[in-house]
Every structure is written in structure tokens, then in C-alpha cells.
mmCIF file of C-alpha atoms in Angstrom:
data_model
loop_
_atom_site.group_PDB
_atom_site.id
_atom_site.type_symbol
_atom_site.label_atom_id
_atom_site.label_comp_id
_atom_site.label_asym_id
_atom_site.label_seq_id
_atom_site.Cartn_x
_atom_site.Cartn_y
_atom_site.Cartn_z
ATOM 1 C CA HIS B 1 27.299 -34.618 3.113
ATOM 2 C CA ASP B 2 27.284 -38.005 4.765
ATOM 3 C CA GLU B 3 29.392 -40.403 6.813
ATOM 4 C CA CYS B 4 30.351 -43.960 5.949
ATOM 5 C CA THR B 5 32.291 -46.669 7.783
ATOM 6 C CA PHE B 6 34.695 -49.041 6.041
ATOM 7 C CA ARG B 7 35.508 -52.267 7.881
ATOM 8 C CA SER B 8 38.514 -54.444 7.236
ATOM 9 C CA GLY B 9 38.875 -58.124 8.058
ATOM 10 C CA GLU B 10 41.869 -57.424 10.259
ATOM 11 C CA VAL B 11 41.565 -58.468 13.895
ATOM 12 C CA SER B 12 43.174 -56.436 16.646
ATOM 13 C CA ALA B 13 46.591 -57.188 18.113
ATOM 14 C CA ARG B 14 45.000 -59.810 20.370
ATOM 15 C CA ARG B 15 44.621 -62.168 17.428
ATOM 16 C CA CYS B 16 47.171 -64.547 18.978
ATOM 17 C CA VAL B 17 44.742 -65.506 21.762
ATOM 18 C CA ILE B 18 42.179 -66.871 19.275
ATOM 19 C CA ASP B 19 42.348 -70.653 19.025
ATOM 20 C CA ASP B 20 42.345 -72.698 15.817
ATOM 21 C CA SER B 21 38.636 -73.458 16.057
ATOM 22 C CA ALA B 22 37.576 -69.804 15.857
ATOM 23 C CA PRO B 23 35.292 -68.992 12.896
ATOM 24 C CA PHE B 24 36.285 -66.695 10.064
ATOM 25 C CA PHE B 25 36.301 -63.074 11.068
ATOM 26 C CA SER B 26 32.867 -61.695 10.151
ATOM 27 C CA LYS B 27 31.992 -58.317 8.718
ATOM 28 C CA GLY B 28 31.672 -55.560 11.272
ATOM 29 C CA ARG B 29 34.228 -56.888 13.751
ATOM 30 C CA GLY B 30 37.453 -55.788 12.072
ATOM 31 C CA ARG B 31 39.361 -52.529 12.370
ATOM 32 C CA SER B 32 37.197 -49.729 11.058
ATOM 33 C CA TYR B 33 37.795 -46.442 9.284
ATOM 34 C CA MET B 34 35.063 -43.798 9.223
ATOM 35 C CA ILE B 35 34.856 -41.090 6.556
ATOM 36 C CA SER B 36 32.806 -37.910 6.745
ATOM 37 C CA ASP B 37 32.837 -36.366 3.291
ATOM 38 C CA PHE B 38 31.217 -33.816 0.992
ATOM 39 C CA LEU B 39 30.211 -34.344 -2.636
ATOM 40 C CA VAL B 40 29.993 -31.114 -4.646
ATOM 41 C CA ILE B 41 27.686 -30.607 -7.613
ATOM 42 C CA HIS B 42 29.954 -28.213 -9.502
ATOM 43 C CA PRO B 43 31.924 -28.531 -12.764
ATOM 44 C CA SER B 44 35.250 -27.784 -11.071
ATOM 45 C CA SER B 45 35.427 -31.032 -9.084
ATOM 46 C CA PRO B 46 33.226 -33.435 -7.110
ATOM 47 C CA TYR B 47 35.400 -32.738 -4.054
ATOM 48 C CA PHE B 48 35.806 -29.515 -2.108
ATOM 49 C CA GLN B 49 39.400 -28.381 -1.728
ATOM 50 C CA LEU B 50 41.113 -25.000 -1.583
ATOM 51 C CA SER B 51 44.195 -24.070 -3.549
ATOM 52 C CA PRO B 52 47.351 -23.215 -1.531
ATOM 53 C CA ALA B 53 46.711 -19.496 -2.082
ATOM 54 C CA GLU B 54 43.075 -19.801 -0.996
ATOM 55 C CA TRP B 55 44.140 -21.842 2.036
ATOM 56 C CA ASN B 56 46.578 -19.112 3.110
ATOM 57 C CA GLN B 57 43.784 -16.537 2.951
ATOM 58 C CA ALA B 58 41.477 -18.788 4.954
ATOM 59 C CA THR B 59 44.028 -19.464 7.706
ATOM 60 C CA GLN B 60 44.831 -15.763 8.035
ATOM 61 C CA ARG B 61 41.150 -15.075 8.666
ATOM 62 C CA TYR B 62 40.556 -18.223 10.745
ATOM 63 C CA PRO B 63 43.811 -19.346 12.477
ATOM 64 C CA LYS B 64 41.850 -22.137 14.174
ATOM 65 C CA LEU B 65 42.015 -24.042 10.866
ATOM 66 C CA LEU B 66 45.690 -24.729 11.620
ATOM 67 C CA GLU B 67 45.067 -26.281 15.042
ATOM 68 C CA GLU B 68 45.614 -30.018 15.513
ATOM 69 C CA VAL B 69 42.431 -31.986 16.172
ATOM 70 C CA ASP B 70 41.489 -35.615 16.798
ATOM 71 C CA ILE B 71 40.161 -36.255 13.299
ATOM 72 C CA ILE B 72 42.215 -36.529 10.099
ATOM 73 C CA TYR B 73 41.469 -33.876 7.456
ATOM 74 C CA GLU B 74 42.384 -33.992 3.790
ATOM 75 C CA LYS B 75 44.911 -31.285 2.922
ATOM 76 C CA PHE B 76 43.226 -27.906 2.261
ATOM 77 C CA SER B 77 39.840 -29.585 2.673
ATOM 78 C CA ALA B 78 37.009 -30.346 5.102
ATOM 79 C CA SER B 79 36.826 -34.041 4.190
ATOM 80 C CA ALA B 80 37.552 -35.969 7.368
ATOM 81 C CA ALA B 81 38.351 -39.480 8.576
ATOM 82 C CA ILE B 82 38.905 -41.217 11.911
ATOM 83 C CA ASN B 83 40.186 -44.574 13.085
ATOM 84 C CA ILE B 84 37.238 -45.844 15.086
ATOM 85 C CA GLY B 85 38.290 -46.979 18.527
ATOM 86 C CA SER B 86 38.043 -46.177 22.238
ATOM 87 C CA ASP B 87 35.691 -43.196 22.663
ATOM 88 C CA LEU B 88 36.380 -41.494 19.340
ATOM 89 C CA TYR B 89 33.394 -41.365 17.029
ATOM 90 C CA MET B 90 31.728 -38.893 14.669
ATOM 91 C CA ASP B 91 29.323 -37.491 17.243
ATOM 92 C CA ASN B 92 27.418 -34.223 16.992
ATOM 93 C CA GLU B 93 30.259 -32.107 18.372
ATOM 94 C CA LEU B 94 32.785 -33.456 15.860
ATOM 95 C CA ILE B 95 30.273 -32.992 13.031
ATOM 96 C CA LEU B 96 29.718 -29.373 14.058
ATOM 97 C CA GLU B 97 33.490 -28.802 14.126
ATOM 98 C CA GLN B 98 33.812 -30.278 10.647
ATOM 99 C CA PHE B 99 30.957 -28.193 9.239
ATOM 100 C CA GLU B 100 32.308 -25.012 10.785
ATOM 101 C CA ARG B 101 35.631 -25.756 9.104
ATOM 102 C CA LEU B 102 33.781 -26.186 5.794
ATOM 103 C CA PHE B 103 31.750 -22.989 6.221
ATOM 104 C CA GLN B 104 34.877 -20.989 7.046
ATOM 105 C CA MET B 105 36.722 -22.315 4.002
ATOM 106 C CA LEU B 106 33.881 -22.009 1.477
ATOM 107 C CA GLN B 107 33.997 -18.217 1.343
ATOM 108 C CA PHE B 108 37.575 -18.354 0.015
ATOM 109 C CA LYS B 109 36.843 -20.737 -2.882
ATOM 110 C CA GLU B 110 37.117 -18.500 -5.952
ATOM 111 C CA GLU B 111 35.056 -20.836 -8.153
ATOM 112 C CA TYR B 112 32.124 -20.585 -5.721
ATOM 113 C CA LYS B 113 32.182 -16.793 -5.321
ATOM 114 C CA THR B 114 28.939 -16.096 -7.210
ATOM 115 C CA HIS B 115 27.087 -19.154 -5.925
ATOM 116 C CA THR B 116 24.423 -19.641 -3.277
ATOM 117 C CA ILE B 117 25.606 -22.539 -1.124
ATOM 118 C CA GLU B 118 23.159 -25.188 0.081
ATOM 119 C CA VAL B 119 24.255 -28.285 1.991
ATOM 120 C CA LEU B 120 22.206 -31.498 1.905
ATOM 121 C CA VAL B 121 22.384 -33.771 4.948
ATOM 122 C CA ASP B 122 20.370 -36.762 6.105
ATOM 123 C CA ASN B 123 18.353 -37.052 9.310
ATOM 124 C CA ALA B 124 20.982 -38.839 11.392
ATOM 125 C CA ARG B 125 21.023 -37.834 15.052
ATOM 126 C CA THR B 126 24.489 -36.380 14.628
ATOM 127 C CA HIS B 127 22.959 -33.840 12.191
ATOM 128 C CA THR B 128 19.621 -33.065 13.853
ATOM 129 C CA SER B 129 20.720 -32.363 17.419
ATOM 130 C CA LYS B 130 19.067 -29.236 18.846
ATOM 131 C CA LYS B 131 20.160 -26.886 21.590
ATOM 132 C CA PHE B 132 17.087 -27.821 23.594
ATOM 133 C CA SER B 133 13.761 -29.622 23.346
ATOM 134 C CA VAL B 134 10.481 -29.163 25.186
ATOM 135 C CA ASN B 135 11.075 -32.630 26.651
ATOM 136 C CA ASP B 136 14.165 -31.291 28.459
ATOM 137 C CA PHE B 137 12.013 -29.135 30.764
ATOM 138 C CA ASN B 138 10.146 -30.024 33.950
ATOM 139 C CA MET B 139 7.014 -28.214 35.057
ATOM 140 C CA LYS B 140 7.801 -26.739 38.483
ATOM 141 C CA PRO B 141 10.367 -24.097 39.552
ATOM 142 C CA GLY B 142 13.781 -25.342 40.581
ATOM 143 C CA THR B 143 13.606 -28.421 38.375
ATOM 144 C CA ARG B 144 15.400 -29.464 35.194
ATOM 145 C CA CYS B 145 16.029 -26.702 32.649
ATOM 146 C CA PRO B 146 18.718 -27.047 29.916
ATOM 147 C CA VAL B 147 19.186 -23.367 28.932
ATOM 148 C CA GLN B 148 19.491 -20.000 30.670
ATOM 149 C CA SER B 149 17.273 -18.225 28.160
ATOM 150 C CA ILE B 150 15.335 -18.782 24.937
ATOM 151 C CA GLU B 151 15.637 -16.434 21.978
ATOM 152 C CA TYR B 152 13.011 -16.574 19.246
ATOM 153 C CA LEU B 153 11.481 -14.575 16.406
ATOM 154 C CA ASP B 154 8.030 -13.200 17.198
ATOM 155 C CA PRO B 155 5.924 -13.683 14.026
ATOM 156 C CA ALA B 156 3.528 -10.889 15.056
ATOM 157 C CA THR B 157 6.193 -8.166 15.224
ATOM 158 C CA ASN B 158 8.986 -9.878 13.236
ATOM 159 C CA GLN B 159 11.355 -9.000 16.091
ATOM 160 C CA ARG B 160 13.617 -11.189 18.173
ATOM 161 C CA LYS B 161 12.593 -11.716 21.790
ATOM 162 C CA THR B 162 14.294 -13.351 24.762
ATOM 163 C CA ILE B 163 12.659 -15.241 27.631
ATOM 164 C CA ASN B 164 14.692 -15.882 30.787
ATOM 165 C CA CYS B 165 14.392 -19.470 31.981
ATOM 166 C CA TYR B 166 15.775 -18.675 35.457
ATOM 167 C CA PHE B 167 14.579 -16.242 38.104
ATOM 168 C CA THR B 168 16.746 -13.120 38.264
ATOM 169 C CA ASP B 169 15.427 -11.782 41.592
ATOM 170 C CA GLY B 170 13.252 -12.655 44.574
ATOM 171 C CA GLU B 171 13.402 -15.662 46.852
ATOM 172 C CA ASN B 172 13.774 -18.031 43.880
ATOM 173 C CA LYS B 173 16.711 -16.131 42.368
ATOM 174 C CA GLY B 174 18.989 -18.508 40.486
ATOM 175 C CA LYS B 175 16.381 -21.263 40.259
ATOM 176 C CA SER B 176 14.753 -22.413 37.037
ATOM 177 C CA ARG B 177 11.282 -21.021 36.328
ATOM 178 C CA GLY B 178 9.832 -24.333 35.224
ATOM 179 C CA LEU B 179 7.880 -24.956 32.049
ATOM 180 C CA LEU B 180 4.601 -23.685 33.522
ATOM 181 C CA ASN B 181 5.984 -20.223 34.333
ATOM 182 C CA ILE B 182 7.741 -20.070 30.961
ATOM 183 C CA ALA B 183 4.433 -20.824 29.225
ATOM 184 C CA LEU B 184 2.682 -18.063 31.184
ATOM 185 C CA ASN B 185 5.465 -15.596 30.341
ATOM 186 C CA LEU B 186 4.983 -16.467 26.676
ATOM 187 C CA GLY B 187 1.330 -15.455 27.000
ATOM 188 C CA LEU B 188 -0.080 -18.947 26.549
ATOM 189 C CA LYS B 189 -3.467 -19.820 28.040
ATOM 190 C CA VAL B 190 -2.753 -22.825 30.224
ATOM 191 C CA PRO B 191 -5.811 -24.878 31.294
ATOM 192 C CA LEU B 192 -6.460 -25.342 34.998
ATOM 193 C CA ASN B 193 -4.853 -28.504 36.437
ATOM 194 C CA CYS B 194 -2.877 -28.985 33.217
ATOM 195 C CA LYS B 195 -0.652 -32.069 33.204
ATOM 196 C CA LEU B 196 2.992 -31.992 32.118
ATOM 197 C CA GLN B 197 2.366 -33.821 28.845
ATOM 198 C CA GLN B 198 -0.498 -31.467 27.959
ATOM 199 C CA LEU B 199 1.706 -28.504 28.789
ATOM 200 C CA LYS B 200 4.504 -29.795 26.561
ATOM 201 C CA GLU B 201 2.088 -30.214 23.651
ATOM 202 C CA LEU B 202 0.792 -26.676 24.171
ATOM 203 C CA VAL B 203 4.221 -25.070 24.499
ATOM 204 C CA SER B 204 5.679 -26.976 21.532
ATOM 205 C CA GLN B 205 3.376 -25.000 19.201
ATOM 206 C CA HIS B 206 4.925 -21.679 20.230
ATOM 207 C CA PRO B 207 7.733 -20.238 18.028
ATOM 208 C CA ALA B 208 10.060 -20.163 21.051
ATOM 209 C CA PHE B 209 10.119 -23.970 21.088
ATOM 210 C CA GLN B 210 10.200 -24.524 17.339
ATOM 211 C CA ASN B 211 13.954 -24.086 17.339
ATOM 212 C CA VAL B 212 16.242 -25.090 14.516
ATOM 213 C CA THR B 213 19.043 -27.632 14.812
ATOM 214 C CA LYS B 214 22.550 -26.687 15.890
ATOM 215 C CA LEU B 215 23.748 -27.402 12.354
ATOM 216 C CA GLU B 216 21.160 -25.102 10.755
ATOM 217 C CA LYS B 217 22.014 -22.345 13.228
ATOM 218 C CA LEU B 218 25.717 -22.737 12.466
ATOM 219 C CA GLY B 219 25.018 -22.500 8.734
ATOM 220 C CA THR B 220 22.965 -19.333 9.224
ATOM 221 C CA GLN B 221 25.923 -17.677 10.959
ATOM 222 C CA TYR B 222 27.951 -18.133 7.757
ATOM 223 C CA GLY B 223 25.118 -17.416 5.302
ATOM 224 C CA ILE B 224 24.734 -21.063 4.236
ATOM 225 C CA GLN B 225 21.465 -22.990 4.159
ATOM 226 C CA VAL B 226 21.375 -26.543 5.506
ATOM 227 C CA LEU B 227 18.645 -28.741 3.980
ATOM 228 C CA TYR B 228 17.542 -32.056 5.462
ATOM 229 C CA VAL B 229 16.775 -34.846 3.016
ATOM 230 C CA PRO B 230 13.480 -36.649 3.812
ATOM 231 C CA LYS B 231 13.950 -39.949 5.618
ATOM 232 C CA TYR B 232 14.291 -43.071 3.448
ATOM 233 C CA HIS B 233 14.897 -41.019 0.273
ATOM 234 C CA CYS B 234 18.516 -41.761 -0.621
ATOM 235 C CA GLU B 235 17.727 -40.849 -4.248
ATOM 236 C CA LEU B 236 17.691 -37.217 -3.075
ATOM 237 C CA ASN B 237 21.256 -37.352 -1.751
ATOM 238 C CA PRO B 238 23.866 -37.977 -4.506
ATOM 239 C CA ILE B 239 26.566 -38.901 -1.999
ATOM 240 C CA GLU B 240 24.823 -42.231 -1.348
ATOM 241 C CA GLY B 241 25.877 -43.324 -4.844
ATOM 242 C CA TYR B 242 29.389 -42.124 -4.052
ATOM 243 C CA TRP B 243 29.585 -44.540 -1.109
ATOM 244 C CA CYS B 244 28.274 -47.379 -3.287
ATOM 245 C CA HIS B 245 31.093 -46.861 -5.778
ATOM 246 C CA MET B 246 33.721 -46.498 -3.050
ATOM 247 C CA LYS B 247 32.740 -49.698 -1.255
ATOM 248 C CA GLN B 248 32.468 -51.673 -4.475
ATOM 249 C CA PHE B 249 35.961 -50.570 -5.504
ATOM 250 C CA VAL B 250 37.488 -51.316 -2.088
ATOM 251 C CA ARG B 251 35.875 -54.752 -1.800
ATOM 252 C CA LYS B 252 36.975 -55.690 -5.297
ATOM 253 C CA HIS B 253 40.672 -55.015 -4.635
ATOM 254 C CA ASN B 254 40.986 -55.487 -0.882
ATOM 255 C CA ASP B 255 43.062 -58.180 0.860
ATOM 256 C CA GLN B 256 41.201 -57.631 4.184
ATOM 257 C CA THR B 257 44.110 -55.806 5.847
ATOM 258 C CA PHE B 258 43.458 -52.404 7.360
ATOM 259 C CA ASN B 259 46.341 -50.532 5.710
ATOM 260 C CA LYS B 260 45.428 -51.882 2.281
ATOM 261 C CA MET B 261 41.819 -50.830 2.806
ATOM 262 C CA VAL B 262 42.815 -47.268 3.718
ATOM 263 C CA SER B 263 45.044 -46.957 0.640
ATOM 264 C CA LEU B 264 42.232 -48.290 -1.564
ATOM 265 C CA ILE B 265 39.869 -45.620 -0.262
ATOM 266 C CA GLY B 266 42.172 -42.977 -1.746
ATOM 267 C CA GLU B 267 42.320 -44.880 -5.034
ATOM 268 C CA ALA B 268 38.529 -45.192 -5.059
ATOM 269 C CA ARG B 269 38.160 -41.416 -4.712
ATOM 270 C CA LYS B 270 40.450 -40.886 -7.688
ATOM 271 C CA ASN B 271 38.640 -43.540 -9.730
ATOM 272 C CA PHE B 272 35.294 -41.903 -8.938
ATOM 273 C CA LYS B 273 36.522 -38.577 -10.298
ATOM 274 C CA ASP B 274 38.439 -39.938 -13.302
ATOM 275 C CA ARG B 275 35.450 -41.953 -14.538
ATOM 276 C CA GLN B 276 33.168 -38.929 -14.019
ATOM 277 C CA ILE B 277 30.670 -41.009 -12.091
ATOM 278 C CA TYR B 278 29.703 -37.883 -10.174
ATOM 279 C CA LEU B 279 28.098 -36.581 -13.379
ATOM 280 C CA GLU B 280 25.793 -39.593 -13.435
ATOM 281 C CA LEU B 281 24.793 -39.010 -9.825
ATOM 282 C CA CYS B 282 24.308 -35.321 -10.522
ATOM 283 C CA ARG B 283 21.998 -36.048 -13.459
ATOM 284 C CA ARG B 284 19.994 -38.550 -11.411
ATOM 285 C CA PHE B 285 19.649 -36.008 -8.610
ATOM 286 C CA TRP B 286 18.202 -33.301 -10.871
ATOM 287 C CA THR B 287 15.972 -35.790 -12.691
ATOM 288 C CA THR B 288 14.542 -36.982 -9.383
ATOM 289 C CA LEU B 289 13.877 -33.472 -8.100
ATOM 290 C CA ILE B 290 12.119 -32.477 -11.312
ATOM 291 C CA ALA B 291 10.025 -35.655 -11.242
ATOM 292 C CA TYR B 292 8.828 -34.921 -7.700
ATOM 293 C CA ASN B 293 8.165 -31.303 -8.664
ATOM 294 C CA ASP B 294 6.024 -32.530 -11.568
ATOM 295 C CA GLY B 295 3.808 -34.436 -9.139
ATOM 296 C CA LYS B 296 5.255 -37.947 -9.418
ATOM 297 C CA ASP B 297 5.282 -40.115 -6.321
ATOM 298 C CA TYR B 298 8.099 -42.296 -4.963
ATOM 299 C CA LYS B 299 7.005 -45.391 -6.882
ATOM 300 C CA GLN B 300 6.897 -43.497 -10.185
ATOM 301 C CA VAL B 301 10.318 -41.959 -9.562
ATOM 302 C CA LEU B 302 11.845 -45.407 -9.039
ATOM 303 C CA GLN B 303 10.337 -46.520 -12.355
ATOM 304 C CA ILE B 304 12.105 -43.828 -14.385
ATOM 305 C CA PRO B 305 14.031 -45.769 -17.105
ATOM 306 C CA ILE B 306 17.732 -46.085 -16.399
ATOM 307 C CA TYR B 307 18.672 -44.597 -19.771
ATOM 308 C CA ALA B 308 16.675 -41.481 -18.896
ATOM 309 C CA VAL B 309 19.042 -40.972 -15.999
ATOM 310 C CA TYR B 310 22.400 -42.130 -17.270
ATOM 311 C CA GLY B 311 22.142 -41.782 -21.036
ATOM 312 C CA ASP B 312 22.612 -44.529 -23.611
ATOM 313 C CA ARG B 313 26.197 -45.777 -23.313
ATOM 314 C CA GLU B 314 25.866 -47.801 -26.538
ATOM 315 C CA GLN B 315 25.023 -44.651 -28.467
ATOM 316 C CA GLY B 316 28.142 -42.964 -27.159
ATOM 317 C CA ASP B 317 26.422 -40.483 -24.866
ATOM 318 C CA GLU B 318 28.337 -38.685 -22.163
ATOM 319 C CA PRO B 319 28.326 -40.548 -18.833
ATOM 320 C CA CYS B 320 25.308 -38.601 -17.615
ATOM 321 C CA GLY B 321 23.842 -37.560 -20.950
ATOM 322 C CA LYS B 322 24.072 -33.902 -19.865
ATOM 323 C CA ASN B 323 26.783 -31.441 -18.991
ATOM 324 C CA PHE B 324 26.714 -28.878 -16.197
ATOM 325 C CA GLU B 325 25.586 -26.032 -18.462
ATOM 326 C CA GLU B 326 22.443 -27.995 -19.316
ATOM 327 C CA PHE B 327 21.584 -28.375 -15.628
ATOM 328 C CA ASP B 328 20.851 -24.655 -15.286
ATOM 329 C CA PHE B 329 17.357 -24.979 -16.742
ATOM 330 C CA ALA B 330 16.326 -27.034 -13.724
ATOM 331 C CA LYS B 331 17.872 -24.912 -11.018
ATOM 332 C CA GLU B 332 14.905 -22.672 -10.242
ATOM 333 C CA ARG B 333 12.457 -25.577 -10.145
ATOM 334 C CA ALA B 334 14.790 -27.787 -8.151
ATOM 335 C CA ILE B 335 15.195 -25.274 -5.334
ATOM 336 C CA ILE B 336 11.615 -25.859 -4.180
ATOM 337 C CA SER B 337 11.461 -29.515 -5.161
ATOM 338 C CA LEU B 338 13.258 -30.776 -2.063
ATOM 339 C CA THR B 339 10.518 -29.304 0.106
ATOM 340 C CA VAL B 340 7.881 -30.853 -2.143
ATOM 341 C CA ALA B 341 9.559 -34.258 -1.863
ATOM 342 C CA ALA B 342 9.613 -34.012 1.918
ATOM 343 C CA THR B 343 5.817 -34.027 1.978
ATOM 344 C CA ARG B 344 5.476 -37.209 -0.103
#
């Protein structure tokens, strides 16, 4: 998954107030169209979409899928788009809504029934937002506290525990406990005259404050694992190549008007599928994971010959040199490779 913004050269309706000496309209200042999409590594299609029958089953189970929302969804899909303007933007709340829509629909996709679903996302703030952070707490009672309680898994007993962050009785009833009291309730040994920063560092090591992101928690509710791609490693996220193709296609045929740009985005999606470019990206993805798993570093991965990734077009190879059946040999090794790559 990833988001991408397409910008036209079309000025707003106030174009008439620009005088003749105004410079050409530069990139980034035209009407914009933002897409939040999913690229699927599966032989059925590079795009996720339910059939009409599957959609009917999904809406019967989750009627909320039929509700009108601010963002534009592809029919029977979780692929979304918005016209950027005013206060509308793909923030964390909209991303969570989109992912919940995806997670609800995935269980009705017949072709995915026997599969374990894993979703790759980058480290954008819209993906990594957490319910709370140790930096959201102040030390003393009655001060800032973002949550009523903290639930965590105790590694010693493997049981879930809950710590109240507010007093439930006594003269301070209804007030926040403060980070110091929370630390003491967690059984931490707090040094005498401990400063707030020291306390935060101490508390952050406890499982109660090593909380997962909202997106990971949402995925867990639906039995889906969310994996975060290491920063600055676009080779580990095939959808980056998808955006490259889309933008190249749109720029090649665009006349700088907004409506033309939007129509070209649809054509670019079809061109991407028809030319089977997703197979090339899929092959590169597996090749990269295996290379990291074999101990290669980032520099060595970038030096992998292009024909080793895409196949030899002159020899008449398939676009990616492999088909989906031949990817199975790498599946077991690739599952752990993403974690390995994150440490490099």
C-alpha cells in the first residue's frame, strides 16, 4: 500500500486575475488528485476487487461499506482517491477507514481464501500513528494524560493486564495519576529525584509503553499482519514501481488539464495490468528479499544485474522471467527476509 499525488497544470478558477507577466504555472501548484492504492502480488490480478456476488456478501456482513464517505472508492474495491482541497487530505483517520474497508472485504475474496494476508506499508506518519506515546504524559497527578487506561501483555505470565491512568477513588478521583505513579504501579524502580526525561526513558522500556500502531492493532482485529518497510528502502515495496509507471504514462499523454489527468490515471492502471508490469515488480521484490536473506547489503542489492530481475527481453523471456508458480520456492525464506532487511 502507498499514496501518491498527481498534479495537473490547471490553475484554479481565479486564473482570470493573473496578469500577462505571470510565469508559467510550476509543478506542485495545480489542481491535485491523491490516490491511495493497493498492489496485490497474486496471479488473479494486481488490483484488489470483489466480484458482485462477493460484494453482496460483504455488505450483508458489514453494511457500513455502503455508507457515503468523503473519499472516492473504486467500485467493489478499497482503492481510494480524493480531490485535494480545503481540509480534506489522506490523514491517519482516513487511512484507518480505508484499511478497515480493505480488511472487511478481504475475507470474502474467494481467490484469497487459503492465503495468509500480509500488508506492506511505508513509515509515513499516516501509517505509524499510535494510540499514545510516553511523550504524551506528564509526571505529576492531574496533568496531561491521553488515555484512561493502558492494556498490555505481561511477558512473565503471558496474560493481558490493565493499568488505570486515572484515580478511581479518594480525593484525587477523576484526576490523572501522572507518569510517576503509573511507573510505580507497573513495579518499576524509580530513582530518587528522577527527572521527567529520565522517567520517560525508564518507562519506555516497559511492555505497557511498547504499544503497536493503530494500523497494526486494526489488522490484528481482522487476523491480518501489517509489516512496515524499512525507511529509504523502496526496493522492498513493489508499489513504488507502480507509481513510476503511472506518472510516466500520465505525463507522456497529458495536456495539463485536471480532467484529462484523471482520465489518464484510469488508462495508466489498465496499461499497467495489460503489459504485465506487475510481474516484473513482483520478481524484483522476491529477488531483493532473497538477496538480503543471503547476507547481501544494500549496495550489493542495487548492483544485481537488470536481466537477473527482469529477464532477457531479446531472448523472448516472459516479462519477469518467472511465473507465479515459480515464486513459491522463495515464500518461506521471504517471510523472514523483511525483518532481516530492516536491520541493515
